[in-house]
Coordinates of C-alpha atoms and ligand atoms in Angstrom, one line a residue:
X7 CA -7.2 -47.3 12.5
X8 CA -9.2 -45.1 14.7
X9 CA -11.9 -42.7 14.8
X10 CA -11.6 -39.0 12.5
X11 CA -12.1 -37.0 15.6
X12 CA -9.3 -39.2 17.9
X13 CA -7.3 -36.4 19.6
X14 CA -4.2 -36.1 17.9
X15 CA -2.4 -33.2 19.9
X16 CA -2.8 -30.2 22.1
X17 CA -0.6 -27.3 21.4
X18 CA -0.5 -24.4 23.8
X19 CA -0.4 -21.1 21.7
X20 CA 3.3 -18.9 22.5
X21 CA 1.9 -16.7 24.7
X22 CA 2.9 -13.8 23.4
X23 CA -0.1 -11.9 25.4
X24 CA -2.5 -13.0 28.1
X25 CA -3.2 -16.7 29.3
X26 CA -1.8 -19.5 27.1
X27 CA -4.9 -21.7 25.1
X28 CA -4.6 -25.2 24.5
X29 CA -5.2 -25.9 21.3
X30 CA -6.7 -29.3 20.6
X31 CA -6.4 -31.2 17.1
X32 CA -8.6 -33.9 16.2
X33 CA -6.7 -36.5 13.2
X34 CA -8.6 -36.8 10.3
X35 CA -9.6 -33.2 9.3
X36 CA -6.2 -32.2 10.6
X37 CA -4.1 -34.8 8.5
X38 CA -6.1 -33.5 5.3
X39 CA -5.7 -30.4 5.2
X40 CA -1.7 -30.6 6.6
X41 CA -0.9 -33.1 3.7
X42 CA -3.5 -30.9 1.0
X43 CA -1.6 -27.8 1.5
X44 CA 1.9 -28.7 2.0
X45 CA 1.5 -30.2 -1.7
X46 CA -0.4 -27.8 -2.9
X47 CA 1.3 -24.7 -1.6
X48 CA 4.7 -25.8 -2.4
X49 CA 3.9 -27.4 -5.6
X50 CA 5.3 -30.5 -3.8
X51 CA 7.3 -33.4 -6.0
X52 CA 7.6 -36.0 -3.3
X53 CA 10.0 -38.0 -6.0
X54 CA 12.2 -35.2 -6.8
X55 CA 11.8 -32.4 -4.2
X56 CA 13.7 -32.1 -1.4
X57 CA 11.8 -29.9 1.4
X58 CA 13.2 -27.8 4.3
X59 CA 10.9 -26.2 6.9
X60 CA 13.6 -24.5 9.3
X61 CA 10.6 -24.3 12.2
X62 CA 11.3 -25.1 15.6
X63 CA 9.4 -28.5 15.8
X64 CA 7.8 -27.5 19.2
X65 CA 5.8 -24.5 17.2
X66 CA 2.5 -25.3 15.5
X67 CA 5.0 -24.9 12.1
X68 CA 6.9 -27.6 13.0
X69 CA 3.7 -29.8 13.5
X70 CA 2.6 -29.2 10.5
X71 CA 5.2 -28.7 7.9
X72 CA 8.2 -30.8 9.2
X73 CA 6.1 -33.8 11.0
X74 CA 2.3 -34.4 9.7
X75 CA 2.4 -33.1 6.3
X76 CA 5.9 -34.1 5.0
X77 CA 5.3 -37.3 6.4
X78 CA 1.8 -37.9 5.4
X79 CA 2.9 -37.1 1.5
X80 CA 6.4 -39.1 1.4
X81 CA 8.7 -35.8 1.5
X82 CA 12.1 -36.1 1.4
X83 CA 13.3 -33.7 3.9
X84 CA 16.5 -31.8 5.5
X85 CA 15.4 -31.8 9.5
X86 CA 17.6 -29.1 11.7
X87 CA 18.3 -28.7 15.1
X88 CA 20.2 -25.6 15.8
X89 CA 21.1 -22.0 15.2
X90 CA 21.7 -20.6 12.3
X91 CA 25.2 -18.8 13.1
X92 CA 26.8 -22.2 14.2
X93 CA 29.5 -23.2 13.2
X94 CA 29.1 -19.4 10.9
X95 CA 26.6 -17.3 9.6
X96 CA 26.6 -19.6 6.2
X97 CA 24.8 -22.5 7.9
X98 CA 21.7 -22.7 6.1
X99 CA 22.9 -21.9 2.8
X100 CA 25.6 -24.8 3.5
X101 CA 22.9 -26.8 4.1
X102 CA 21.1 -26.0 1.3
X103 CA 23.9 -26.5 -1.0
X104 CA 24.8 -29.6 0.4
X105 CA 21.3 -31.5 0.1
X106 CA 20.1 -30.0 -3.1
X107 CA 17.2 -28.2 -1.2
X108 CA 14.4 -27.3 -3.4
X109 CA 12.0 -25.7 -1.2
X110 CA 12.8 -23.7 1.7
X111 CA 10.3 -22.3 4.3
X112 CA 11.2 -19.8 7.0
X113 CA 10.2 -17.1 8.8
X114 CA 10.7 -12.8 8.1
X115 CA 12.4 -12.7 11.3
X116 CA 15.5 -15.4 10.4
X117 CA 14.8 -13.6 6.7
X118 CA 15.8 -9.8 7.9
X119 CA 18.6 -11.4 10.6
X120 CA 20.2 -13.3 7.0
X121 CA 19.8 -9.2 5.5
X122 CA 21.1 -7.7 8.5
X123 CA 24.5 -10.3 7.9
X124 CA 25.1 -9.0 4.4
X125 CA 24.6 -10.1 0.9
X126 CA 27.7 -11.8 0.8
X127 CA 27.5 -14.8 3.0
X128 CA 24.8 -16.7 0.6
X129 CA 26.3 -15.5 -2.2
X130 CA 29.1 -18.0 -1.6
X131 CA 27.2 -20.8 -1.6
X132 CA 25.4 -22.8 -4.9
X133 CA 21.6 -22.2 -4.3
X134 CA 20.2 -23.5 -7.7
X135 CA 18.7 -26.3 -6.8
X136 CA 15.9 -23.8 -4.8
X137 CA 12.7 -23.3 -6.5
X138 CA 10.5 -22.2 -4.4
X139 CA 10.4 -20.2 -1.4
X140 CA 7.9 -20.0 1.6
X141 CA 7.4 -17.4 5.0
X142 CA 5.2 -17.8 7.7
X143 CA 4.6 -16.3 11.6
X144 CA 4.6 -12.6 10.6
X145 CA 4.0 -10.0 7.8
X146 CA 6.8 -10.0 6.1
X147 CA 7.9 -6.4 4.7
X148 CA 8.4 -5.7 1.3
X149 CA 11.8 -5.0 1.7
X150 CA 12.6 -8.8 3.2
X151 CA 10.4 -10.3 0.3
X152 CA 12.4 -8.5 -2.4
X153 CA 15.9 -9.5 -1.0
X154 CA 14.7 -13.2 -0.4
X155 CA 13.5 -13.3 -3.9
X156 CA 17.0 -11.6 -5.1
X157 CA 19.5 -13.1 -3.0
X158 CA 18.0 -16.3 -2.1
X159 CA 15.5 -17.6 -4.7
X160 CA 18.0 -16.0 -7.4
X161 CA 14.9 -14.1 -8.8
X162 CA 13.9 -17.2 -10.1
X163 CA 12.1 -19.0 -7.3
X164 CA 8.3 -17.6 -6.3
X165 CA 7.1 -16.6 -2.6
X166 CA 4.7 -17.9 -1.0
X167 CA 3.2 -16.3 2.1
X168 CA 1.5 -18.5 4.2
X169 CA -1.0 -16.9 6.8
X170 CA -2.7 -19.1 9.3
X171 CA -2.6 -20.2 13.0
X172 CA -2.1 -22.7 15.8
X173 CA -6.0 -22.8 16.0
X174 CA -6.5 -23.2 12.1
X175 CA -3.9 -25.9 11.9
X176 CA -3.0 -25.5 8.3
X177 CA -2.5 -22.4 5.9
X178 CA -5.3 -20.7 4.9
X179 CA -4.6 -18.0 2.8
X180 CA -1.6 -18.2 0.4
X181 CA -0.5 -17.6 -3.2
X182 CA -0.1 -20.6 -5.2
X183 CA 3.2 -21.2 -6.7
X184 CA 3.1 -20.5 -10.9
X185 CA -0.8 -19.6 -10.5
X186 CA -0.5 -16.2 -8.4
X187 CA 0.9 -12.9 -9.5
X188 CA 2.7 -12.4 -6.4
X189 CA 3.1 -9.2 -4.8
X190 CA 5.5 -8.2 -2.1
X191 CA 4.0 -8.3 1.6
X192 CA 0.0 -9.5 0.7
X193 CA -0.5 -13.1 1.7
X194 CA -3.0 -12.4 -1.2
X195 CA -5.9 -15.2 -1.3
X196 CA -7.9 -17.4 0.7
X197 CA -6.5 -21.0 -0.6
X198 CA -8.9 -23.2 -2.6
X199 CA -11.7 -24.6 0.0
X200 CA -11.1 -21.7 2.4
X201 CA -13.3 -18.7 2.7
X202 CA -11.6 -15.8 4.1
X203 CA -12.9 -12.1 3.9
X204 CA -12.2 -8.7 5.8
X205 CA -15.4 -7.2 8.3
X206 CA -15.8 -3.8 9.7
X207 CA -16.9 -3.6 13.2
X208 CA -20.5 -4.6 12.1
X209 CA -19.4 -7.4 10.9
X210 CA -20.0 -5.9 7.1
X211 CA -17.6 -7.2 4.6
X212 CA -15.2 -4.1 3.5
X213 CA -15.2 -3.3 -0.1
X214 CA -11.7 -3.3 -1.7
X215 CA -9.6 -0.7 -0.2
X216 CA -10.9 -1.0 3.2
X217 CA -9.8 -2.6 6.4
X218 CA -11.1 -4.3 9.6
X219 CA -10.9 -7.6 10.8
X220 CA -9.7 -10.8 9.2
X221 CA -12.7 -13.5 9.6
X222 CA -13.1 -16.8 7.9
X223 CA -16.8 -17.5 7.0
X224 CA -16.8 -21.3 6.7
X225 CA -15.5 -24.6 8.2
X226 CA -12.2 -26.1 7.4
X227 CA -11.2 -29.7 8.3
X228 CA -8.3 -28.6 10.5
X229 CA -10.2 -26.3 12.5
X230 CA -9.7 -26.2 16.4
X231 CA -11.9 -28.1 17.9
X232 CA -12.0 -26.2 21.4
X233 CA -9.8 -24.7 23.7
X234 CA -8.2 -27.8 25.6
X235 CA -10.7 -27.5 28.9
X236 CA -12.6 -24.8 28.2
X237 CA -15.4 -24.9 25.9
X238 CA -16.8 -21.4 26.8
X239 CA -13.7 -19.7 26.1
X240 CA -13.6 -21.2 22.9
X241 CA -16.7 -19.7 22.0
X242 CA -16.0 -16.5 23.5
X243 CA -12.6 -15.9 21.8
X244 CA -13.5 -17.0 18.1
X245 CA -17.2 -17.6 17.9
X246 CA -19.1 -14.6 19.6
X247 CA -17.2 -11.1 17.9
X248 CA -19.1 -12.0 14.6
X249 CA -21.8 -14.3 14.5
X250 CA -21.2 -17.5 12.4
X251 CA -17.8 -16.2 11.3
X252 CA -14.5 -17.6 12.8
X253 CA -13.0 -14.4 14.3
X254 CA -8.8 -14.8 13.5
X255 CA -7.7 -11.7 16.1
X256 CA -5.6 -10.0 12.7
X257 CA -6.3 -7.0 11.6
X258 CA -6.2 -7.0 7.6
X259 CA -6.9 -4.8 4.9
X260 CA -8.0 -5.4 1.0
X261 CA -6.5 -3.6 -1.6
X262 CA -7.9 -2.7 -5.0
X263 CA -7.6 -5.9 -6.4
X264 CA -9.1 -7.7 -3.5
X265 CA -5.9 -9.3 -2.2
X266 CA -5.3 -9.6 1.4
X267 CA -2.8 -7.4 3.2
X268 CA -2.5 -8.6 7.2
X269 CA -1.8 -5.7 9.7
X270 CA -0.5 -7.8 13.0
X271 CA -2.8 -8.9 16.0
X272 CA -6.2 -6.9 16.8
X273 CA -4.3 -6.6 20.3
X274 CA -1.2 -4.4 18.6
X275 CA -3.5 -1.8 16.6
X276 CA -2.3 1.7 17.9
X277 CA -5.3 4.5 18.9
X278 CA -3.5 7.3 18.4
X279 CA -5.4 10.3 18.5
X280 CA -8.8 8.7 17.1
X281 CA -6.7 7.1 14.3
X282 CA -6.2 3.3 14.4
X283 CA -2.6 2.3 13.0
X284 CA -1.1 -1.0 13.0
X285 CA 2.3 -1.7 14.7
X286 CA 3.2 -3.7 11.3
X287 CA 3.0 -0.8 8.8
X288 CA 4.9 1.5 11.0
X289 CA 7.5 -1.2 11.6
X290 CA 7.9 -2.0 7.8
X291 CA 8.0 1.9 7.0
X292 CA 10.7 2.1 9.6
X293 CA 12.6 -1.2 8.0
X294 CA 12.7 0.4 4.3
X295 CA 14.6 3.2 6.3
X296 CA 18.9 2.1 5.2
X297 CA 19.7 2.5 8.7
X298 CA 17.5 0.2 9.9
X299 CA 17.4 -3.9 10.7
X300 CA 14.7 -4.5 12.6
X301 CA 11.9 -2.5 14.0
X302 CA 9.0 -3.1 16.8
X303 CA 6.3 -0.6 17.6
X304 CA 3.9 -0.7 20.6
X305 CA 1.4 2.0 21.5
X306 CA 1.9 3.6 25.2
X307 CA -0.6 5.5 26.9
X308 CA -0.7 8.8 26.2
X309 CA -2.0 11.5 28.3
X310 CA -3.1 13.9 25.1
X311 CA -3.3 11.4 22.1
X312 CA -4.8 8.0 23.9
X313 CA -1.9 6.3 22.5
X314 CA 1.6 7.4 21.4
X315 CA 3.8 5.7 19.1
X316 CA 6.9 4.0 20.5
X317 CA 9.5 2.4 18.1
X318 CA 12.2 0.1 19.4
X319 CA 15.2 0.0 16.5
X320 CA 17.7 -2.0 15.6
X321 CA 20.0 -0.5 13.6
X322 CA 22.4 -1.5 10.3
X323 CA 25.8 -2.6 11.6
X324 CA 27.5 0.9 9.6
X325 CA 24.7 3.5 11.2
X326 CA 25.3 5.0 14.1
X327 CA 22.4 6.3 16.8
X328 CA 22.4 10.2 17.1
X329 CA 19.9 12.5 17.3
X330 CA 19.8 13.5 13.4
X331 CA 18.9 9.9 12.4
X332 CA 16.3 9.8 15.4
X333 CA 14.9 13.0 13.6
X334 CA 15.4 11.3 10.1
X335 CA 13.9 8.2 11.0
X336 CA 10.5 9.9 12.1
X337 CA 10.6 12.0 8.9
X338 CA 10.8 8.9 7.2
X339 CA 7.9 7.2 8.8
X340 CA 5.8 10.5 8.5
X341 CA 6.4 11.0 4.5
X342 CA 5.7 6.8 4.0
X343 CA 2.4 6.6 6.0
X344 CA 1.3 10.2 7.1
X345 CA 2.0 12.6 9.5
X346 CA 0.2 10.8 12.4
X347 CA 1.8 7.4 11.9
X348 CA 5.3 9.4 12.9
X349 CA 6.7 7.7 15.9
X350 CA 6.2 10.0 19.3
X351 CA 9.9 8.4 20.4
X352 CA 12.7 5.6 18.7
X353 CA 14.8 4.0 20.8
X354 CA 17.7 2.3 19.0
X355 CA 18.4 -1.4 21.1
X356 CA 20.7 -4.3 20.6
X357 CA 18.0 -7.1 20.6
X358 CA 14.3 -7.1 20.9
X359 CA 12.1 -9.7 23.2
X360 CA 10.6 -12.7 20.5
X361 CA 9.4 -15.8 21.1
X362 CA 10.9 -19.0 19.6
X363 CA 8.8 -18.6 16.6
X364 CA 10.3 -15.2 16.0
X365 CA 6.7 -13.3 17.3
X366 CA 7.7 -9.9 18.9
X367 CA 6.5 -10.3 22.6
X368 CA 5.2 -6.2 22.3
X369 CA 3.2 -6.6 26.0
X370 CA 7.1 -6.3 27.5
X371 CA 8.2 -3.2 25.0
X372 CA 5.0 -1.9 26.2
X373 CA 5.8 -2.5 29.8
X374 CA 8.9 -0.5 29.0
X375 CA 7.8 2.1 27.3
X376 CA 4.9 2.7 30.3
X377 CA 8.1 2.7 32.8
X378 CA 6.7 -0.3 34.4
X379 CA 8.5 -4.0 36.1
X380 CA 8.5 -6.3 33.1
X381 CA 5.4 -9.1 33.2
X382 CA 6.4 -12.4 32.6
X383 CA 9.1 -13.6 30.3
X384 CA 9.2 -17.4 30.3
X385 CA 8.3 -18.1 26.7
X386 CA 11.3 -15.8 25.1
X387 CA 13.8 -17.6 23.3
X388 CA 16.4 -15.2 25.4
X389 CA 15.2 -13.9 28.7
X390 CA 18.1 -11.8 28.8
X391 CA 17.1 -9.7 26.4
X392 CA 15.2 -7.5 28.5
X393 CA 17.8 -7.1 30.4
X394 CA 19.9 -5.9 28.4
X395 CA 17.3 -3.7 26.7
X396 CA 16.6 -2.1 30.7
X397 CA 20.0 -1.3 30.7
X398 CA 20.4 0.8 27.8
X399 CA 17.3 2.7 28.7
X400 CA 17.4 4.0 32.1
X401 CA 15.2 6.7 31.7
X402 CA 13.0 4.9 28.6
X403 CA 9.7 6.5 30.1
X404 CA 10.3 9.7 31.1
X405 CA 12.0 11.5 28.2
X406 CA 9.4 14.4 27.6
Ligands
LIG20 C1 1.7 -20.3 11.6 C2 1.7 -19.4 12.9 C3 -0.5 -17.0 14.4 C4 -0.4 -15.5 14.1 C5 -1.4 -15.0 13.1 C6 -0.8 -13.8 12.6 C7 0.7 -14.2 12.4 C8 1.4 -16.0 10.8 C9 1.5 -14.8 8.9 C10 1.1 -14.0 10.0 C11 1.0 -12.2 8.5 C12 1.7 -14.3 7.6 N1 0.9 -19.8 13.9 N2 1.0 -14.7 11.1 N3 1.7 -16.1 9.5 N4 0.8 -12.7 9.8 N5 1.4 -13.0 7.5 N6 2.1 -15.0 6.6 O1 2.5 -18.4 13.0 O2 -0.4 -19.5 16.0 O3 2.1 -19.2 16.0 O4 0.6 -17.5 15.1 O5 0.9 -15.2 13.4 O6 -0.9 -12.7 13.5 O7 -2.6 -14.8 13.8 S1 0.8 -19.0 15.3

């Protein structure tokens, strides 16, 4: 035995902009609220359920939902190392039939790569042992929600969407399994214990319907307890934006119901001509588009609107890039989220540049679309991906 506040690890955060943080965890409030929420969230049966979390182990997801809380609550679990195309693109469902899975988490970015590989491929396999269905690391667009729920979870099995961080160490804001009436991209409500609101600039809560900045307004057991050798960045970063309120760096809005819609990173909100639009909303407008697989969006300076909207695309296997569907897609964005949200330029790629965890690394889009050398690219899971985006785009920045 040892003391509650015995260091139990230090995880640096991906990176995906600026210096990396190391995130210390302390044991006791940590172990709690791992073990709390991995029952509670996924309704867990430790005598009958068996548990996947398809995380890689080094992410703070992995920490949490494959070693501390599966552990801590006697889970049974399926543990993988590897990709999910190997030995074919009917690995995981393989897997899944194999073991009798009953609750599968994973992340919008392995969900829309399962879309983009067709229907078929899980429909050969026997996924009826599933009952529910997690996602974490990302919004994830309405249009992956409904085909995990359709073609994975056989419209049986519900969704939960799990927001939190490296720094909060557990989920904070979820819907419960059979308790929430779920809806398709909100990660809904603050989980029991947690106290999770949206703030203006001010620092004013927003009434429903509004937008700002995601805070939570009380302690949590598994809260950071500083940034690993610097106490005054750890103040500076979460502490001092709103006094007495943790300070998440989301952007989120409530909508009329009071349920919690998160927008992407404060860092990736767009200033385009006075108006701020988040790089997630135009990414999921552009994703509902048939032609379209995947879809990041970063803001590049602009001499006349501040910022202009960049899209990076990647397209369905059966469309094809030509200037029509550029015009199309842009039309498309424009009637979904209004005229100013339409994309100044949409260049269709092969790849785009994420992180292990599936984060779009936007600071090396943006270095694109600015025409400048590419920063630093250690932390992608394929550094040749900007490569082989450089190459298709000789002239990315000077198109007008
Ligand atoms: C668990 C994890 C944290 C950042 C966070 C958000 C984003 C994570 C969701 C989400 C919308 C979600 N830890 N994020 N989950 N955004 N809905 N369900 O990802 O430290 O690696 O990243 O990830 O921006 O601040 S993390």
């Amino acid at each position: 035995a040892f003391d509650a506040e015995h260091p139990l690890f230090i995880l640096y955060t991906s990176g995906t902009t600026g210096k990396p943080k190391g995130i210390l965890h302390t044991s006791g409030g940590y172990l709690t609220q791992a073990a709390y929420t991995h029952h509670a969230v996924f309704d867990l049966k430790p005598e009958s359920d068996v548990y996947w979390c398809t995380a890689d182990i080094g992410w703070v997801t992995g920490h949490s939902y494959i070693v501390y809380g599966p552990l801590a609550n006697g889970a049974t679990q399926v543990m993988y190392e590897g990709t999910p195309d190997t030995p074919h693109q009917g690995r995981f469902w393989e897997v899944v039939q194999k073991y009798g899975v009953t609750i599968l988490y994973t992340a919008p970015t392995a969900i829309r790569t399962f879309m983009k590989w067709g229907d078929d491929i899980p429909a050969k396999f026997d996924l009826s042992s599933l009952r529910v269905l997690g996602s974490v690391g990302e919004p994830i667009n309405p249009e992956a929600w409904v085909w995990y729920r359709k073609h994975i979870g056989g419209d049986r099995c519900p969704i939960v969407d799990t927001w939190w961080q490296t720094e909060t160490g557990a989920m904070m804001i979820s819907p419960l399994p059979g308790v929430t009436h779920t809806k398709p991209g909100s990660a809904q409500r603050a989980l029991p214990g947690i106290s999770a609101t949206v703030v203006d600039d001010e620092a004013h809560e927003v009434p429903n319907g509004g937008g700002g900045y995601l805070v939570l307004t009380e302690p949590w057991p598994s809260m950071l307890r500083t940034i690993w050798g610097d106490d005054q960045r750890f103040i500076d970063t979460y502490w001092s934006r709103f006094e007495g309120k943790y300070f998440a760096g989301d952007g989120a809005k409530k909508d009329d119901d009071g349920d919690i819609w998160l927008l992407g990173r404060v860092d990736d909100v767009m200033l385009v001509s006075g108006h701020n639009i988040s790089t997630t909303e135009v990414e999921s407008a552009l994703v509902s588009h048939p032609a379209v697989a995947e879809a990041a969006v970063v803001g590049a300076n602009d001499e006349t609107t501040g910022q202009a909207i960049v899209a990076f695309v990647i397209l369905r296997g059966s469309a094809s890039e030509t200037d029509n569907l550029v015009a199309d897609l842009r039309n498309h964005v424009g009637s979904t989220l209004g005229p100013i949200a339409k994309p100044k330029r949409i260049l269709p790629v092969q790849e785009l540049p994420k992180t292990r965890s599936g984060k779009i690394m936007r600071r090396l889009l943006r270095d694109v679309a600015e025409n400048r050398a590419v920063g630093d690219v250690t932390t992608l899971a394929d550094s040749s991906v900007m490569d082989l985006i450089q190459s298709k785009l000789p002239s990315a920045g000077s198109e007008d």
